[in-house]
Coordinates of C-alpha atoms in Angstrom, one line a residue:
M437 CA 16.4 69.4 -8.9
T438 CA 12.6 68.7 -8.9
Q439 CA 10.7 71.4 -7.1
R440 CA 9.1 70.0 -3.9
T441 CA 5.3 70.0 -3.6
L442 CA 3.5 71.6 -0.7
L443 CA -0.2 71.1 0.1
I444 CA -2.0 73.8 2.0
L445 CA -5.3 72.6 3.6
S446 CA -8.1 74.8 5.0
F447 CA -11.8 74.4 5.4
T448 CA -12.3 78.0 4.5
D449 CA -12.6 80.1 1.4
I450 CA -8.8 80.3 1.0
A451 CA -8.7 83.3 -1.3
A452 CA -10.7 85.3 1.3
D453 CA -8.9 83.9 4.4
A454 CA -6.0 86.4 4.9
R455 CA -3.8 84.0 6.9
V456 CA -4.1 81.0 4.6
K457 CA -3.8 83.2 1.5
K458 CA -0.5 84.6 2.9
Q459 CA 0.7 81.0 3.3
A460 CA -0.1 80.2 -0.3
L461 CA 1.6 83.3 -1.7
L462 CA 4.6 82.9 0.6
F463 CA 5.4 79.3 -0.2
A464 CA 4.7 79.6 -3.9
D465 CA 8.0 81.4 -4.2
E466 CA 9.9 78.2 -3.1
Y467 CA 7.6 75.2 -3.6
R468 CA 5.0 73.9 -6.0
V469 CA 2.0 74.8 -4.0
V470 CA -1.4 73.1 -4.1
T471 CA -4.3 74.5 -2.1
C472 CA -7.3 72.5 -1.0
G473 CA -10.4 74.2 0.4
Y474 CA -13.4 76.2 -0.5
G475 CA -13.8 79.1 -3.0
E476 CA -11.6 80.1 -5.8
A477 CA -7.9 79.8 -6.3
V478 CA -5.6 82.3 -4.6
R479 CA -3.8 83.0 -7.9
D480 CA -4.1 81.6 -11.4
D481 CA -0.8 79.9 -11.3
I482 CA -1.4 78.1 -7.9
E483 CA -3.3 74.9 -8.3
H484 CA -6.4 74.7 -6.3
I485 CA -8.5 71.7 -5.4
Q486 CA -11.9 73.2 -4.7
L487 CA -14.2 71.5 -2.2
S488 CA -17.9 71.6 -2.6
T489 CA -19.9 73.4 0.1
G490 CA -22.9 71.1 -0.5
V491 CA -21.4 67.9 0.8
A492 CA -23.0 68.1 4.2
A493 CA -26.4 68.8 2.8
A494 CA -26.2 65.8 0.4
A495 CA -24.9 63.4 3.1
G496 CA -28.2 62.7 4.8
A497 CA -27.9 61.0 8.1
R498 CA -24.1 60.7 7.8
R499 CA -23.8 64.4 8.7
Y500 CA -24.7 63.4 12.3
L501 CA -22.0 60.8 12.7
E502 CA -19.2 63.1 13.9
P503 CA -21.3 64.8 16.6
F504 CA -22.7 61.4 17.6
W505 CA -19.2 60.0 18.1
V506 CA -18.1 63.1 20.0
R507 CA -21.0 62.9 22.4
S508 CA -20.2 59.2 22.8
H509 CA -16.6 60.0 23.6
A510 CA -15.6 57.7 20.7
Y511 CA -13.0 60.3 19.7
R512 CA -11.0 58.2 17.3
L513 CA -14.2 57.5 15.3
A514 CA -15.1 61.2 15.4
F515 CA -11.7 62.2 14.1
H516 CA -12.3 60.1 10.9
S517 CA -16.0 60.9 10.4
D518 CA -16.0 64.6 9.6
L519 CA -17.7 64.9 6.2
R520 CA -15.4 67.8 5.1
A521 CA -12.4 65.7 5.8
Q522 CA -13.8 62.7 4.0
H523 CA -14.6 64.9 0.9
A524 CA -11.1 66.3 0.9
I525 CA -9.4 62.9 1.2
A526 CA -11.4 61.7 -1.7
A527 CA -10.5 64.8 -3.8
L528 CA -6.8 64.3 -3.0
A529 CA -6.8 60.5 -3.7
G530 CA -3.6 59.5 -5.6
R531 CA -1.8 62.7 -5.0
Q532 CA 1.6 62.9 -3.3
F533 CA 3.1 65.8 -1.4
D534 CA 6.4 66.5 0.2
A535 CA 4.9 68.4 3.0
V536 CA 1.5 69.6 4.2
V537 CA 0.4 72.8 6.0
A538 CA -2.8 71.9 7.9
N539 CA -4.8 74.9 9.0
E540 CA -6.7 74.2 12.2
L541 CA -7.3 70.9 14.0
E542 CA -10.2 70.0 11.6
T543 CA -7.9 69.4 8.7
L544 CA -5.5 67.1 10.5
S545 CA -7.2 63.8 9.5
V546 CA -6.8 64.9 5.9
A547 CA -3.2 65.9 6.3
Y548 CA -2.3 62.5 8.0
A549 CA -4.2 60.6 5.3
V550 CA -2.1 62.1 2.5
S551 CA 1.3 62.5 4.3
D552 CA 3.4 61.2 7.1
P553 CA 2.5 63.2 10.3
G554 CA 6.1 64.2 10.6
R555 CA 5.8 66.1 7.3
V556 CA 2.9 68.2 8.5
L557 CA 3.0 71.8 9.8
L558 CA -0.1 72.4 11.9
D559 CA -1.1 76.0 12.1
L560 CA -3.6 76.7 14.9
H561 CA -5.4 80.0 14.5
E562 CA -7.2 79.8 17.8
Y563 CA -6.9 78.5 21.4
Y564 CA -9.1 75.5 20.9
P565 CA -9.9 74.5 24.5
G566 CA -11.3 78.0 25.0
L567 CA -12.9 78.5 21.6
R568 CA -16.5 78.7 23.0
D569 CA -16.1 78.0 26.7
D570 CA -18.7 80.7 27.3
L571 CA -21.3 78.0 26.4
P572 CA -21.9 75.3 29.0
V573 CA -23.0 72.7 26.4
W574 CA -19.8 73.3 24.4
V575 CA -17.7 72.9 27.6
R576 CA -19.4 69.6 28.4
V577 CA -19.4 68.1 24.9
R578 CA -16.8 69.7 22.6
K579 CA -14.0 70.9 25.0
P580 CA -13.0 67.3 26.0
Y581 CA -12.7 66.4 22.3
Q582 CA -10.6 69.5 21.5
Q583 CA -8.3 68.5 24.4
W584 CA -8.1 64.9 23.1
L585 CA -7.2 66.2 19.6
L586 CA -4.4 68.3 20.9
R587 CA -2.9 65.6 23.1
N588 CA -3.4 62.7 20.7
R589 CA -3.3 64.1 17.2
A590 CA -1.7 67.6 17.1
S591 CA 1.2 66.2 19.1
R592 CA 2.1 63.9 16.1
A593 CA 2.6 66.9 13.7
G594 CA 6.2 67.6 12.6
A595 CA 5.8 71.3 13.6
V596 CA 3.1 73.6 15.1
T597 CA 2.6 77.3 14.8
T598 CA 0.0 79.6 16.4
V599 CA -1.0 83.3 16.4
S600 CA 0.2 84.7 19.7
G601 CA 2.8 84.2 22.4
T602 CA 0.2 83.8 25.1
I603 CA -1.6 81.0 23.2
A604 CA 1.8 79.3 22.5
E605 CA 2.6 79.3 26.2
R606 CA -0.8 77.7 27.0
Y607 CA -0.3 75.0 24.4
E608 CA 3.1 74.2 25.7
A609 CA 2.1 74.1 29.4
E610 CA -1.1 72.2 28.9
F611 CA -0.4 69.9 26.0
G612 CA 3.4 69.9 25.6
L613 CA 3.1 71.4 22.1
S614 CA 6.1 73.6 21.2
C615 CA 4.6 76.3 18.9
G616 CA 6.3 78.9 16.7
V617 CA 4.4 82.2 16.7
V618 CA 3.3 83.9 13.5
W619 CA 1.2 87.0 14.2
N620 CA -1.9 87.7 12.0
A621 CA 0.0 90.7 10.7
A622 CA -1.0 92.6 7.6
P623 CA 1.4 93.0 4.6
L624 CA 3.5 96.2 4.7
R625 CA 1.7 99.1 3.0
P626 CA 4.7 101.5 2.3
E627 CA 2.6 103.8 0.1
L628 CA 0.2 104.8 3.0
T629 CA 1.1 107.8 5.1
T630 CA -0.3 109.3 8.3
Q631 CA -3.3 111.6 7.8
P632 CA -3.8 114.8 9.7
A633 CA -6.0 114.4 12.8
H634 CA -9.6 115.3 12.2
T635 CA -12.2 117.4 14.1
P636 CA -14.3 115.6 15.2
I637 CA -11.9 112.8 16.0
R638 CA -12.7 109.9 13.6
L639 CA -12.8 106.5 15.5
V640 CA -13.2 103.3 13.5
H641 CA -13.8 99.6 14.2
S642 CA -14.0 96.7 11.7
G643 CA -15.1 93.2 12.6
V644 CA -17.9 90.8 12.9
A645 CA -21.3 91.5 14.4
A646 CA -20.9 88.8 17.1
E647 CA -22.8 89.0 20.4
N648 CA -20.0 87.5 22.4
R649 CA -17.6 90.3 21.3
R650 CA -20.0 93.0 22.7
P651 CA -19.5 95.7 20.1
E652 CA -22.3 97.6 21.6
V653 CA -19.9 98.7 24.4
M654 CA -17.9 100.7 21.9
M655 CA -21.0 102.2 20.3
R656 CA -22.5 103.3 23.6
A657 CA -19.2 104.7 24.8
A658 CA -18.8 106.8 21.6
A659 CA -22.3 108.2 22.0
R660 CA -21.8 109.0 25.7
T661 CA -18.3 110.5 25.8
R662 CA -17.8 114.2 26.3
A663 CA -15.0 114.1 23.6
N664 CA -15.9 115.3 20.1
V665 CA -15.8 112.0 18.2
T666 CA -17.6 109.9 15.6
L667 CA -17.4 106.1 15.4
D668 CA -17.7 104.3 12.1
M669 CA -18.1 100.5 12.2
Y670 CA -17.5 98.2 9.2
L671 CA -19.3 95.0 10.2
T672 CA -19.9 91.6 8.7
Q673 CA -22.9 89.5 9.4
Q674 CA -25.2 92.5 9.7
H675 CA -28.1 90.4 8.4
S676 CA -28.0 88.2 11.5
E677 CA -30.5 88.8 14.3
F678 CA -27.8 90.4 16.4
G679 CA -26.5 92.4 13.5
Q680 CA -30.0 93.9 13.1
K681 CA -30.0 94.8 16.8
L682 CA -26.8 96.7 16.3
L683 CA -28.2 98.6 13.3
A684 CA -31.2 99.6 15.4
L685 CA -28.9 100.6 18.3
A686 CA -26.9 102.8 16.0
T687 CA -30.0 104.6 14.9
E688 CA -31.1 105.0 18.5
L689 CA -27.7 106.4 19.6
G690 CA -27.7 109.2 17.0
P691 CA -25.4 110.6 14.3
R692 CA -22.1 109.9 16.2
V693 CA -22.3 106.1 15.4
T694 CA -22.6 104.8 11.9
I695 CA -22.5 101.2 10.7
H696 CA -21.3 100.6 7.2
P697 CA -21.3 97.5 5.0
P698 CA -18.1 95.5 5.3
V699 CA -15.3 96.2 2.8
P700 CA -13.3 93.5 1.0
N701 CA -10.1 92.6 2.9
A702 CA -8.0 93.9 0.1
E703 CA -9.5 97.4 0.5
L704 CA -9.7 97.4 4.3
V705 CA -6.4 99.0 5.3
E706 CA -6.7 101.7 2.8
T707 CA -10.3 102.5 4.0
L708 CA -9.0 102.6 7.6
N709 CA -6.3 105.1 6.7
A710 CA -8.8 107.9 6.4
Y711 CA -9.5 107.7 10.2
D712 CA -7.7 108.7 13.4
V713 CA -8.0 105.9 15.9
G714 CA -8.9 102.3 15.5
V715 CA -11.0 100.9 18.4
H716 CA -11.1 97.2 19.4
I717 CA -12.6 96.3 22.8
L718 CA -12.8 92.6 22.7
A719 CA -14.8 91.3 25.7
P720 CA -13.1 88.3 27.3
T721 CA -16.4 86.3 27.2
N722 CA -14.4 83.2 26.4
T723 CA -10.8 82.2 26.9
N724 CA -10.0 82.4 23.2
N725 CA -11.1 86.1 23.2
E726 CA -9.0 86.7 26.4
L727 CA -5.9 85.4 24.7
A728 CA -6.4 87.0 21.3
L729 CA -3.9 89.0 19.2
P730 CA -6.2 89.6 16.2
N731 CA -5.5 90.8 12.7
K732 CA -7.3 94.1 13.2
F733 CA -4.5 95.2 15.6
F734 CA -2.0 94.9 12.7
D735 CA -4.5 96.4 10.2
F736 CA -4.6 99.5 12.4
V737 CA -0.8 99.7 12.4
Q738 CA -0.6 99.5 8.6
A739 CA -3.4 102.1 8.3
R740 CA -1.2 104.4 10.4
L741 CA -3.8 104.9 13.1
G742 CA -3.7 105.3 16.8
M743 CA -5.4 102.6 18.8
I744 CA -7.8 102.2 21.8
I745 CA -8.1 98.7 23.1
G746 CA -9.2 96.8 26.1
P747 CA -6.7 95.2 28.6
T748 CA -6.3 92.1 26.4
A749 CA -2.8 90.9 27.4
D750 CA -1.0 90.3 24.1
M751 CA -2.5 93.4 22.5
A752 CA -1.8 95.6 25.5
K753 CA 1.8 94.4 25.6
L754 CA 2.5 95.2 22.0
L755 CA 0.6 98.5 22.0
R756 CA 2.6 99.8 25.1
S757 CA 5.9 98.6 23.6
Y758 CA 5.5 100.8 20.6
D759 CA 3.3 103.5 22.2
L760 CA 0.6 103.1 19.7
G761 CA -2.4 104.1 21.7
A762 CA -4.3 103.8 25.0
V763 CA -5.5 100.7 27.0
A764 CA -8.8 101.0 28.8
D765 CA -8.9 99.8 32.4
G766 CA -11.7 97.4 31.6
F767 CA -14.0 96.1 28.9
D768 CA -17.2 97.9 30.1
E769 CA -18.8 101.0 28.9
A770 CA -17.5 103.2 31.7
A771 CA -13.9 102.2 31.2
V772 CA -14.1 102.8 27.4
T773 CA -15.9 106.1 27.8
A774 CA -13.1 107.2 30.2
V775 CA -10.5 106.6 27.5
F776 CA -12.5 108.4 24.9
D777 CA -12.9 111.3 27.3
G778 CA -9.2 111.7 27.5
L779 CA -8.5 111.8 23.8
D780 CA -6.5 114.8 22.5
E781 CA -4.9 115.8 19.2
A782 CA -1.3 115.6 20.6
D783 CA -1.7 112.0 21.6
I784 CA -3.3 111.0 18.3
K785 CA -0.5 112.6 16.3
R786 CA 2.1 110.8 18.4
W787 CA 0.3 107.4 18.1
K788 CA -0.1 107.8 14.3
A789 CA 3.6 108.7 13.9
N790 CA 4.6 105.7 16.0
A791 CA 2.4 103.4 13.9
A792 CA 4.1 104.7 10.8
E793 CA 7.5 104.1 12.3
A794 CA 6.6 100.5 13.5
A795 CA 4.7 99.5 10.3
A796 CA 7.6 97.6 8.7
E797 CA 8.6 95.8 12.0
L798 CA 4.9 94.8 12.7
S799 CA 4.1 93.7 9.2
A800 CA 3.6 90.2 7.8
D801 CA 6.9 90.4 6.0
Q802 CA 8.7 90.0 9.3
Q803 CA 6.7 86.9 10.3
H804 CA 7.1 84.7 7.3
G805 CA 10.5 83.3 8.4
V806 CA 8.8 81.2 11.1
W807 CA 6.7 79.3 8.6
L808 CA 9.6 78.9 6.1
R809 CA 11.9 77.5 8.7
A810 CA 9.2 75.2 10.0
V811 CA 8.6 73.6 6.6
E812 CA 12.3 73.4 5.9
G813 CA 12.7 71.6 9.2
I814 CA 10.2 68.9 8.6
L815 CA 11.6 68.3 5.1
V816 CA 15.1 67.6 6.4

């Protein structure tokens, strides 16, 4: 029997995109996988159609067509005028695929151009109507387009998955999309073990230096707490204007807070393992943040750390279910400082032990069946 061909689409650097990379490696065991996106191939034996990052720059005035049609509420024209999509369609011309995994709404026009919509698995990594609803101009211009895409284009896909139960519930209630849930869980790291608690307590955070996530709250709380702690932060985008402000703030706050260069994703969990407690206070500055169940939650589990988080619903529910750490009463500096103040060695040891016990159950390995069954279902 001829092996069926599966196209995986993403407008990201696929080899560096943890979720899309997991898809490619997972499906390569059962299908002939072809990836299409930016950057290098995930693996030498997986065919990769590499898109050029210079397409928009070379397109001249055509780069403004998609935003023009969006502002004009000509959404059907906008859907087909994205330059990345046009480039991908041209790169895939003449190719045939049994099924397509389309990552994010932006790739749907490509998926539908090369496959019947019923043979498309759409994987939504975000809650699109709330992606940037902290920005009034985005709410006015982009949000209606995202809603149109979900009602009129995403609804045609043969299957849909997303990253959390809360987001799945919103997509079902608001757009009638029935979504499977695949957490952004990290692969199981059976070789890692819990490390003894340190003095001072070693707190750690990894993420992006983004203003709307308010990382400065964690930094100020670590400097202010009466507990004996240090906070190490591994941040991307440090060269941005906001990243430079965070570096200056770290210097101002003193030796308790240190900002390190980011580490490659493949090395992150092992790096985190040397710490005691992972900290992620994600300010609900937009609806997407409010509904998040981010990969760093699962990175902390695989690193065998305790956790301190804000009262983000899906994260708090999972953390309490497995007794993995503490939930702050709010997202402000006072609430986070209060949790830091209450840290003690007994709690940290218990949280670390519980993380080790839950590592297999909360790993990516337990999530893959949802994707496999979804693709099998659309190929019937």
